[in-house]
Coordinates of C-alpha atoms and ligand atoms in Angstrom, one line a residue:
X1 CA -21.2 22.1 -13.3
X2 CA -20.9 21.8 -9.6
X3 CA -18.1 23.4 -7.4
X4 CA -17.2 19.7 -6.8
X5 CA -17.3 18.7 -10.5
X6 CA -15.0 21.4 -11.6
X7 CA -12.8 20.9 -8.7
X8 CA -12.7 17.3 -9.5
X9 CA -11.0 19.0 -13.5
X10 CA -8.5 20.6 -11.2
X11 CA -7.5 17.7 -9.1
X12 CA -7.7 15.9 -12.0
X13 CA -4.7 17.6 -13.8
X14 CA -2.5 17.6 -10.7
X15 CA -2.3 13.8 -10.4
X16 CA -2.2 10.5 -12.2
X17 CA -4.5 8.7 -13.6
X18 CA -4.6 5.9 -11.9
X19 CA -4.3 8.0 -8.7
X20 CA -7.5 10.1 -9.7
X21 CA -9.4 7.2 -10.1
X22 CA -8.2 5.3 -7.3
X23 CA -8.9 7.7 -4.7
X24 CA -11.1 10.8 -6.1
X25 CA -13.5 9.5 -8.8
X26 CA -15.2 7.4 -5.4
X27 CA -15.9 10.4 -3.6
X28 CA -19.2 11.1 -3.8
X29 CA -20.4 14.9 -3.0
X30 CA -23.4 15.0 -0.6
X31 CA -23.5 18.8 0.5
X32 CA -22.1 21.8 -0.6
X33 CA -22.6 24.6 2.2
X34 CA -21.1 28.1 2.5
X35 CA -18.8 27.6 4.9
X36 CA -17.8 23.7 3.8
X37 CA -18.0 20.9 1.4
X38 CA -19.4 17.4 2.5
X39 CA -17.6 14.3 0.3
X40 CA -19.1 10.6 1.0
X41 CA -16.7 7.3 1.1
X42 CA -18.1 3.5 1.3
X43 CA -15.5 3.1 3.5
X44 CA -14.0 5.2 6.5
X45 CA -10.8 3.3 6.0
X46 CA -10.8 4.7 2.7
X47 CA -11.6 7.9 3.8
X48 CA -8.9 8.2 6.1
X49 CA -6.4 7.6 3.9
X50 CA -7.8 10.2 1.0
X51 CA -8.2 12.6 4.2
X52 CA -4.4 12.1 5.5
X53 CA -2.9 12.2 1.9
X54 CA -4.7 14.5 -0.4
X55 CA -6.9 16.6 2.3
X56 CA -4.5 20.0 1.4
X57 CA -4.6 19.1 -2.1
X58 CA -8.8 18.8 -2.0
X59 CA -8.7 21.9 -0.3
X60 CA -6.4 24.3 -2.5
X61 CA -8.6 23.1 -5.6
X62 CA -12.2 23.7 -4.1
X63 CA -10.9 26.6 -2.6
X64 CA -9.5 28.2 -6.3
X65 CA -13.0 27.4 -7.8
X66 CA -14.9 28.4 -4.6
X67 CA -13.0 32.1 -4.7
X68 CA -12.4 30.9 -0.8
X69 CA -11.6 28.3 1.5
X70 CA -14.3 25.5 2.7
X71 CA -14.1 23.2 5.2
X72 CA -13.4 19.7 3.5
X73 CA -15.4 17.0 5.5
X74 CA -15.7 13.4 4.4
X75 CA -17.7 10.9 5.7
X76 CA -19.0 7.7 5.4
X77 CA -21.9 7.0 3.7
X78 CA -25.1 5.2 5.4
X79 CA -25.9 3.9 2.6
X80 CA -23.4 2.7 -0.3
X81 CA -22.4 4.5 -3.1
X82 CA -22.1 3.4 -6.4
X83 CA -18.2 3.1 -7.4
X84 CA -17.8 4.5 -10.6
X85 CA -16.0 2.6 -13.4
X86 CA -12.2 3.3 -13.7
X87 CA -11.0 5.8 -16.4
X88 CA -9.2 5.1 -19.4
X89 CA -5.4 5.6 -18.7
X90 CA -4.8 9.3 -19.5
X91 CA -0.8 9.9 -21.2
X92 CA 1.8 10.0 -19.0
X93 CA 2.8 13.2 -17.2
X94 CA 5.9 15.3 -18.8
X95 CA 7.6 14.3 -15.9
X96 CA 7.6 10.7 -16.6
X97 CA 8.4 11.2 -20.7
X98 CA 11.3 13.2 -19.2
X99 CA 12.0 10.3 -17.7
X100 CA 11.6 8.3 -20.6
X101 CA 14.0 9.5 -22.7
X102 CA 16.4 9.5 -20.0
X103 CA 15.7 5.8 -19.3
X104 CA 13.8 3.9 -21.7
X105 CA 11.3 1.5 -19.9
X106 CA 8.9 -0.5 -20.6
X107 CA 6.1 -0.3 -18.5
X108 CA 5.5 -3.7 -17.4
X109 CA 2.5 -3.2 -15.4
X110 CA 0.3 -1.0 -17.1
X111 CA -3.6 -1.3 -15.7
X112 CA -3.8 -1.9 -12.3
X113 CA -4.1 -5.3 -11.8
X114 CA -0.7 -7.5 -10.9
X115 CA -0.1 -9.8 -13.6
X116 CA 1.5 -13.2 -14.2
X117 CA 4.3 -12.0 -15.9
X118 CA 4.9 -13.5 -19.7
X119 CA 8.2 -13.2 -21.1
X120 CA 7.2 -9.9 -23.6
X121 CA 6.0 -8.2 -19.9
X122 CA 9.5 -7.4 -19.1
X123 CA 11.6 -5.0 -19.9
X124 CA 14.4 -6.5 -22.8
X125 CA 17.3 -5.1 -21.6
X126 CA 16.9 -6.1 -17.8
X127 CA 18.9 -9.4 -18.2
X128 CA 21.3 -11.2 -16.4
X129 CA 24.2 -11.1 -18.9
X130 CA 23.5 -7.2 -19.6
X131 CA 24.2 -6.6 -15.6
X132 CA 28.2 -5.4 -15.7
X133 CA 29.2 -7.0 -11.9
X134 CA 31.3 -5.1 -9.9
X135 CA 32.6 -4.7 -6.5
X136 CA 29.9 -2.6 -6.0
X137 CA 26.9 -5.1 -6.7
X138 CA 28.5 -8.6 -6.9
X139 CA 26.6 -9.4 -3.8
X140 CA 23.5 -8.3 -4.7
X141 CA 24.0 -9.9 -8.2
X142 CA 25.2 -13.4 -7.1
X143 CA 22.8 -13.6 -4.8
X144 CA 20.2 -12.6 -7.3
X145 CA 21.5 -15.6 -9.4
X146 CA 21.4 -17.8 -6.5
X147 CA 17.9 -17.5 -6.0
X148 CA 16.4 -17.5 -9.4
X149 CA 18.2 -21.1 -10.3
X150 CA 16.9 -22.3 -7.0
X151 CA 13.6 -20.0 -6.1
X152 CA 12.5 -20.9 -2.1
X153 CA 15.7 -22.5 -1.2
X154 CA 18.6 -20.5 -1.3
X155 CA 17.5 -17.5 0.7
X156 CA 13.7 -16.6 1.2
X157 CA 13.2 -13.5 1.2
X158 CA 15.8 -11.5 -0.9
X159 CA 16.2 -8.1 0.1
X160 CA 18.2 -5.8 -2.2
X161 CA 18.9 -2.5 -1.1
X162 CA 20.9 0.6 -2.4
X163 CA 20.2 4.1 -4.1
X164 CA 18.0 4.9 -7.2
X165 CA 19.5 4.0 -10.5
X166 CA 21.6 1.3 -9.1
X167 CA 20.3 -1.8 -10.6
X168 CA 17.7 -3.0 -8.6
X169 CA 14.6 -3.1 -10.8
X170 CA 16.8 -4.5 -13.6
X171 CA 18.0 -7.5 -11.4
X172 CA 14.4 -8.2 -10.2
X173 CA 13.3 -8.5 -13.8
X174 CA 16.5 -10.7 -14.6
X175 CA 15.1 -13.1 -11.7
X176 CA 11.8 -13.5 -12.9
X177 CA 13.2 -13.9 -16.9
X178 CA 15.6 -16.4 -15.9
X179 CA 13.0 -18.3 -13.1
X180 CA 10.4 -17.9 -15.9
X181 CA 12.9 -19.4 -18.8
X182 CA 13.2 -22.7 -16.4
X183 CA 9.8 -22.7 -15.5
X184 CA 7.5 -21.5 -18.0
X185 CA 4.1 -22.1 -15.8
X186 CA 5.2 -20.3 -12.5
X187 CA 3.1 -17.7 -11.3
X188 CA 5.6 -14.8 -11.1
X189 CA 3.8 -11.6 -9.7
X190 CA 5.8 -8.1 -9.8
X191 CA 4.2 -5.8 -8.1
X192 CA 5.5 -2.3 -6.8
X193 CA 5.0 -1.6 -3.3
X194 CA 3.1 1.7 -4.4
X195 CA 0.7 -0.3 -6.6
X196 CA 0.3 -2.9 -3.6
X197 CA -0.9 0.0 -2.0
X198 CA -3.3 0.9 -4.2
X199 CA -4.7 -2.8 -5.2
X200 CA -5.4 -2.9 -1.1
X201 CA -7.5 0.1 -0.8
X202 CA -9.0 -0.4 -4.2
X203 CA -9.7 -3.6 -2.9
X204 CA -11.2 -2.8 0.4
X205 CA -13.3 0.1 -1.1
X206 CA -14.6 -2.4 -3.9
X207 CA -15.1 -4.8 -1.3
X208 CA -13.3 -7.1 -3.2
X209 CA -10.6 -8.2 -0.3
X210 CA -11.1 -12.3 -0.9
X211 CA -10.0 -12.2 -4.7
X212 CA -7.3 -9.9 -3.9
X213 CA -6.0 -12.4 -1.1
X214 CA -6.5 -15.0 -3.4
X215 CA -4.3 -13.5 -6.3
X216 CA -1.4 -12.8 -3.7
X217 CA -1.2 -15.4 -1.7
X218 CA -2.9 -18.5 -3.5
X219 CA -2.0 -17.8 -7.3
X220 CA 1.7 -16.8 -7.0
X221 CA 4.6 -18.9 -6.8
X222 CA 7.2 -16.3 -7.0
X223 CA 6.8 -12.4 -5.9
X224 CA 9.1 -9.3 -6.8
X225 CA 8.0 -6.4 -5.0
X226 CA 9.7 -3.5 -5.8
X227 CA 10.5 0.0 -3.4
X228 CA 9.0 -1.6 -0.3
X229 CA 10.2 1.6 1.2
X230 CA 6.8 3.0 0.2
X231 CA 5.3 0.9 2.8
X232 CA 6.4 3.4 5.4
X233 CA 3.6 4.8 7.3
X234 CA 0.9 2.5 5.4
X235 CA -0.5 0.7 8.4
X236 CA -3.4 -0.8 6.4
X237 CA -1.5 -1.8 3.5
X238 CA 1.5 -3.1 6.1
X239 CA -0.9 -5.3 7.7
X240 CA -2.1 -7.2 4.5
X241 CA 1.1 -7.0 3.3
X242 CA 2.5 -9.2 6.2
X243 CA -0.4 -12.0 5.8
X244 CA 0.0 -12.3 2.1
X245 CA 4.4 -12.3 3.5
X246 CA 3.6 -15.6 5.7
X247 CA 1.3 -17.3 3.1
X248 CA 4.0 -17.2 0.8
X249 CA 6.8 -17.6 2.7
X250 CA 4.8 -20.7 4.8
X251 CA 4.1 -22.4 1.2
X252 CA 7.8 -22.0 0.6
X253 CA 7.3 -19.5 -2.3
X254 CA 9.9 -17.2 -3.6
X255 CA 9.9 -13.7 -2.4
X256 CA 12.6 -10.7 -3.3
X257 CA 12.1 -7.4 -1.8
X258 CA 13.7 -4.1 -3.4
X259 CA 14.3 -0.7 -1.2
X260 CA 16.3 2.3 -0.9
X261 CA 17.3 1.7 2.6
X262 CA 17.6 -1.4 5.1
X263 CA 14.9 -3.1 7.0
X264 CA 16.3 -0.9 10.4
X265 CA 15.8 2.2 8.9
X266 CA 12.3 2.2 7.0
X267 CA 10.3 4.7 9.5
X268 CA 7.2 3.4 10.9
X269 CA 7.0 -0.2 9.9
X270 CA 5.8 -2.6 12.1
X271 CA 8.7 -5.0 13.7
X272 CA 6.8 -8.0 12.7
X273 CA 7.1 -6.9 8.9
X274 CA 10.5 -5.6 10.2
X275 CA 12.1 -8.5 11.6
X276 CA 10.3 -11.0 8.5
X277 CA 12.7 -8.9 5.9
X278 CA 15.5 -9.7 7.6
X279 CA 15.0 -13.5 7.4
X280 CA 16.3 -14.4 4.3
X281 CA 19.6 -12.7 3.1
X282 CA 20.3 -8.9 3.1
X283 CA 22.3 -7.7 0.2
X284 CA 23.5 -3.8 -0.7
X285 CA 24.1 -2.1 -4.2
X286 CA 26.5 0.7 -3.7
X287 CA 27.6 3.2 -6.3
X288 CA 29.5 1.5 -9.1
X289 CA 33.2 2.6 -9.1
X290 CA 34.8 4.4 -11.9
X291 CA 35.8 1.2 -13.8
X292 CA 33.0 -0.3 -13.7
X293 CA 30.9 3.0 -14.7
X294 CA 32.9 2.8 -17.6
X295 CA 32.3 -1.1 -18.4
X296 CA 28.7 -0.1 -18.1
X297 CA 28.7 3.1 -20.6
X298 CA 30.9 1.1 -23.3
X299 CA 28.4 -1.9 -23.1
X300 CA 25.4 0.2 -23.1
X301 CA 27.5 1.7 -26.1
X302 CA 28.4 -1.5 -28.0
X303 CA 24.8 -3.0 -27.5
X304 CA 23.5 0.5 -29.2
X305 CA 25.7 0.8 -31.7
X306 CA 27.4 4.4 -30.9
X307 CA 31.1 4.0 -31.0
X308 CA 32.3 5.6 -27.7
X309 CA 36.1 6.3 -27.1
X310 CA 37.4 5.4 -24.1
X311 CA 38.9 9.3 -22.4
X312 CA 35.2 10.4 -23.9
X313 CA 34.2 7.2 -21.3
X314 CA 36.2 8.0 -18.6
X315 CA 35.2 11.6 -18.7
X316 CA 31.6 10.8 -18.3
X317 CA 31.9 7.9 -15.8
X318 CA 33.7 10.7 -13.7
X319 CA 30.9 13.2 -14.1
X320 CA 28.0 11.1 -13.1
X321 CA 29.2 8.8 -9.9
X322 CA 25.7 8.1 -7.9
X323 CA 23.6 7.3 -10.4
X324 CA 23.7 4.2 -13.7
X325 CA 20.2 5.5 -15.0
X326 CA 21.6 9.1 -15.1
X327 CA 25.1 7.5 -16.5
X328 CA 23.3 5.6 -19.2
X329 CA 20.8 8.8 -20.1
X330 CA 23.9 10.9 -20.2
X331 CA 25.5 9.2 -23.0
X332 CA 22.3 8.6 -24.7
X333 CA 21.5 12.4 -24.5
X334 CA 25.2 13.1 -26.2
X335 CA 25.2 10.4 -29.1
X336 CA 21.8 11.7 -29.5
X337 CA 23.1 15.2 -29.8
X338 CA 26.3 14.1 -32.0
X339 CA 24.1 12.2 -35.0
X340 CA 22.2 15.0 -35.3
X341 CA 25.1 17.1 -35.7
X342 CA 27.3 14.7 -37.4
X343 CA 29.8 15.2 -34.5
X344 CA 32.4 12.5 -33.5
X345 CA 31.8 11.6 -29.7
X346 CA 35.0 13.9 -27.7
X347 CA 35.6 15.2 -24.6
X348 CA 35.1 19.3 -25.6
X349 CA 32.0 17.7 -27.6
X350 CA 30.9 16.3 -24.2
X351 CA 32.1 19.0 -22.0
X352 CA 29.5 20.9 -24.5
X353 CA 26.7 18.8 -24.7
X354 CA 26.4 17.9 -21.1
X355 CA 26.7 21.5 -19.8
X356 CA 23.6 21.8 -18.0
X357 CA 23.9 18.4 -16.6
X358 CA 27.6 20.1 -14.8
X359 CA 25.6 23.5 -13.8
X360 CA 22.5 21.3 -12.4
X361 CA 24.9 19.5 -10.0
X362 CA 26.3 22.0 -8.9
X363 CA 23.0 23.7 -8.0
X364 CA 21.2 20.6 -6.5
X365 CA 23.3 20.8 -3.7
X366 CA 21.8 23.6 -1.5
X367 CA 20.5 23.3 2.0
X368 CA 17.1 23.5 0.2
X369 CA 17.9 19.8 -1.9
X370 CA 19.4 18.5 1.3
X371 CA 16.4 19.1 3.3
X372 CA 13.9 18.3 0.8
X373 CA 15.8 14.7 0.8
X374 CA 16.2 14.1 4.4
X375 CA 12.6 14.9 4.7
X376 CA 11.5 12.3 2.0
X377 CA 14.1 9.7 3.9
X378 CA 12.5 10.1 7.3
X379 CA 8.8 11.2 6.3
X380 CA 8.2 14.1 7.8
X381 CA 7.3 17.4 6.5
X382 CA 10.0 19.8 5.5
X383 CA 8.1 22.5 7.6
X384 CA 8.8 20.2 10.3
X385 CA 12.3 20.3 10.1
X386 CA 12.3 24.2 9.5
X387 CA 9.8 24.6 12.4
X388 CA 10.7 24.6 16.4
X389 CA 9.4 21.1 16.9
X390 CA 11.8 19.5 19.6
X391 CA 9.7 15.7 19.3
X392 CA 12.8 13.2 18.5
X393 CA 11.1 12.0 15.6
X394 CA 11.5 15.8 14.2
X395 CA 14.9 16.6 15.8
X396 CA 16.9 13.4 14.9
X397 CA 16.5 14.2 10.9
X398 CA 16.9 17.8 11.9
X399 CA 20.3 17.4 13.1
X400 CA 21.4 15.0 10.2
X401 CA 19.8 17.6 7.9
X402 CA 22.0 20.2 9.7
X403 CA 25.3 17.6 9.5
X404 CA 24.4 17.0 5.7
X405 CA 24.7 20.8 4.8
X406 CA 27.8 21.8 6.6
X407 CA 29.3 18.5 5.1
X408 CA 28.2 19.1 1.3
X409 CA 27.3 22.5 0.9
X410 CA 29.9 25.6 1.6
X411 CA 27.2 27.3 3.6
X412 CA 28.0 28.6 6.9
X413 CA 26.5 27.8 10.2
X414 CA 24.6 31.1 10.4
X415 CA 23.3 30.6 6.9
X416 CA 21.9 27.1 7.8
X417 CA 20.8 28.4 10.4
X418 CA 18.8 30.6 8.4
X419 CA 17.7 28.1 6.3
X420 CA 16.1 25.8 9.1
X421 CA 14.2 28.5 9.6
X422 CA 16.0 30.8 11.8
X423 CA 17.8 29.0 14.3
X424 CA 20.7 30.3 15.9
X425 CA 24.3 29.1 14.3
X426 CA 25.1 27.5 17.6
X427 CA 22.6 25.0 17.4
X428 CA 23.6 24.1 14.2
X429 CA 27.1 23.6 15.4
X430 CA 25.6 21.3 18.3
X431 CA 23.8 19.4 15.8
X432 CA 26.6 18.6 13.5
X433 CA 29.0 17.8 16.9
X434 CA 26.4 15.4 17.9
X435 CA 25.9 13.7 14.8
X436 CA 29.6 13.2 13.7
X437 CA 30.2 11.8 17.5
X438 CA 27.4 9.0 16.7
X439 CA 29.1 8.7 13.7
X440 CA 32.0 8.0 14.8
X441 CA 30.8 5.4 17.9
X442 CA 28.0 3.6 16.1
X443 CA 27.9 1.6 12.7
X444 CA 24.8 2.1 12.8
X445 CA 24.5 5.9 12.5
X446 CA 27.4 5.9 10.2
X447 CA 25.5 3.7 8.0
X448 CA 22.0 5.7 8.4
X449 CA 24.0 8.7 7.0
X450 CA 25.3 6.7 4.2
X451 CA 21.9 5.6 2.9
X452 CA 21.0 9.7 2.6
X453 CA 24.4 10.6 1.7
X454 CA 23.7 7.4 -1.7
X455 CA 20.8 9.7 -2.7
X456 CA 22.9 13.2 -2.8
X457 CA 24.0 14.2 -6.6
X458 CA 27.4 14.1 -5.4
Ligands
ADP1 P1 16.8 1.1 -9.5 O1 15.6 0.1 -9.6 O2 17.9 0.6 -8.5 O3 16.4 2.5 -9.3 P2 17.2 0.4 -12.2 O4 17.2 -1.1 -12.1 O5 16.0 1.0 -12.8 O6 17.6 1.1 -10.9 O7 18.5 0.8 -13.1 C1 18.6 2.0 -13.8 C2 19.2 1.9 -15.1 O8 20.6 1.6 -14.9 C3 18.6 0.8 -15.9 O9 18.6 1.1 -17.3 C4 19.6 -0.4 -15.7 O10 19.6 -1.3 -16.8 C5 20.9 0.3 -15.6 N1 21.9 -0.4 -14.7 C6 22.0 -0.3 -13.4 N2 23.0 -1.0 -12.9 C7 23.5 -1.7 -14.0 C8 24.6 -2.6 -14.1 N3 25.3 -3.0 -13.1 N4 24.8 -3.0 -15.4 C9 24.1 -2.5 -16.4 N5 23.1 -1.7 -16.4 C10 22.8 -1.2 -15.1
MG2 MG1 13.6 0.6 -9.4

């Protein structure tokens, strides 16, 4: 077996499925020398994206089966490759059967290919009348209602934002059951933003661009896209993305948009894209407050059949606040635990059961977690924020990173100092000044921090 072959077994195991054969089953090895390794694209599109996404991880697997680091160059090809067929889906990673059992889900699109949804695609729970309203999401959920008795004419597009495990996925499918109940022949299209992504470049390196134009924009009456916060930085995928936007939007077709932050504060989308989300009608999901946490544990209880008592509810609702998904897997995890033991559901029973979920809070919150998050939020590298970089697109999330830890960690401002990688404690302290000063003269930076602040475990 070739270098390239067994480096392709190493890559394999360290991404998905669909990932390996979206992006490295194409490349096509043309020349192995001592010094470097040449890999062939159709497409130099395509290339750059496999170079500017998965170069280091190419590298650190050619370089373990090498015994030392070669130059990864890829190129396109002069003449065209042959694309090889798609693998079977492999199983899922542990990390989404973790998941799983946290959240039960039904994969609606399995395969790669965005599908008219039938009723049995979506996920059974995600209804309308299993949604417990609140202060918190009545917004999002009225205006969620609004637009699936009325698709194209209430508000086009729908953009729902908040934090993960808020909702937002479950009211998109309760859209397209309910438009789909009324209207048994729409075209209802759910697509992530991250499986956009890859249909585009699939597309493009398939040269297959005119069906997939055609199956977005001419064969779909309503479209759900999902966490188009993913789009950040995706200038290909951006640009499509706002044709296939105007097409629909021109024809007067339905269009909801999920993300984790508002339109302003996606990094590195273009303003046309931009300023189109903000057409329609914005609407948030905050963090459900403690009485509605509750409503939602003793109907997720009812509807399973686990007879919850209400302190045993209240205790639980107050030790998971940011999060339904974690809520829900929480007291699935403990009736789990009580019918094997054939223990009644009670608060030292719970304080037992859910130990680690106490001791794991109360580690997540380091200056590590905090910039690991703020990095994700603002795309950049963590190194970045660590390293001496002054660039405002580097110090900006540095100094909220900075704010962030002094505000939800105990450290001091020598020790995150230390932990940005050895800065001195009074530029911390002029960080977190400056930030809490914008805070307190702008919404806008008060409501930046907020958006991070959704995704702590706090
Ligand atoms: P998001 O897409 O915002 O990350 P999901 O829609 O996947 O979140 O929701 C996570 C879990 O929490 C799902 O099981 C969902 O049914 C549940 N959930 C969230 N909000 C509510 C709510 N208001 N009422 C009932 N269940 C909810
Ligand atoms: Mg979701």
């Amino acid at each position: 077996m070739s270098i390239w072959d067994q480096a392709l077994g190493v890559i394999q195991s360290r991404v998905t499925a669909e990932n390996f054969s979206t992006y490295f089953r194409p490349l096509h090895c043309a020349d192995v020398q001592s010094d470097r390794i040449v890999l062939e694209v159709n497409d130099a599109f395509f290339g750059d994206w496999v170079r500017d996404h998965y170069q280091d991880l190419i590298h650190d697997a050619v370089e373990s089966i090498a015994g030392r680091p070669l130059e990864i160059e890829i190129v396109t090809a002069t003449t065209p490759i042959p694309v090889p067929a798609s693998d079977p889906p492999k199983s899922k990673s542990i990390v989404e059967e973790e998941d799983a059992t946290l959240a039960p889900v039904i994969p609606i699109t399995q395969g790669v290919k965005p599908k008219r949804l039938g009723a049995f695609d979506l996920n059974p729970h995600y209804r309308f009348d299993t949604f417990v309203v609140g202060p918190s999401n009545e917004m999002a959920h009225a205006a969620s209602m609004a637009v699936a008795n009325d698709p194209a004419r209430a508000f086009n597009p729908l953009f729902i934002y908040g934090g993960t495990g808020l909702g937002k996925t479950h009211l998109l499918h309760a859209v397209a059951r309910r438009i789909y109940a009324d209207r048994p022949n729409a075209a209802i299209t759910y697509i992530s933003a991250e499986e956009f992504t890859n249909e585009v470049i699939k597309s493009i390196q398939r040269q297959e661009m005119d069906a997939f134009r055609a199956r977005f924009r001419d064969q779909c009456d309503v479209l759900l896209m999902d966490d188009v916060h993913i789009l950040a930085g995706k200038e290909r995928t951006q640009e499509e993305f706002f044709y296939t936007f105007n097409a629909l939007h021109g024809a007067q077709k339905q269009i909801i948009l999920t993300c984790d932050r508002t339109p302003q504060e996606i990094p590195r989308l273009e303003d046309r894209l931009r300023s189109r989300f903000q057409w329609g009608l914005i609407a948030d999901i905050r963090p459900p407050q403690l009485e509605t946490r509750v409503a939602i544990l003793q109907a997720k209880a009812e509807r399973d059949g686990i007879s919850l008592p209400d302190d045993v509810a209240f205790y639980l609702a107050r030790l998971v606040r940011a999060n339904v998904r974690e809520l829900e897997g929480a007291l699935v995890r403990m009736s789990a635990y009580a019918s094997f033991t054939h223990q009644e559901l009670s608060i030292p029973f719970a304080q037992e059961c859910l130990r680690d979920l106490v001791d794991h809070r109360e580690q997540a919150l380091t200056s590590e977690s905090i910039i690991k998050l703020v990095a994700e939020h603002f795309d950049v590298r963590e190194s970045d924020l660590k390293g001496p970089r002054r660039h405002r697109t580097i110090a900006h999330p540095r100094s909220i990173a900075m704010y962030l830890c002094r505000k939800h960690t105990q450290s001091s401002y020598p020790q995150i100092g230390r932990a940005f990688g050895g800065k001195d404690h009074t530029t911390v302290m002029a960080a977190c000044r400056k930030v809490d000063k914008a805070c307190n003269n702008a919404l806008s930076a008060r409501s930046e921090i907020e958006s991070i602040e959704r995704k702590l475990p706090i």
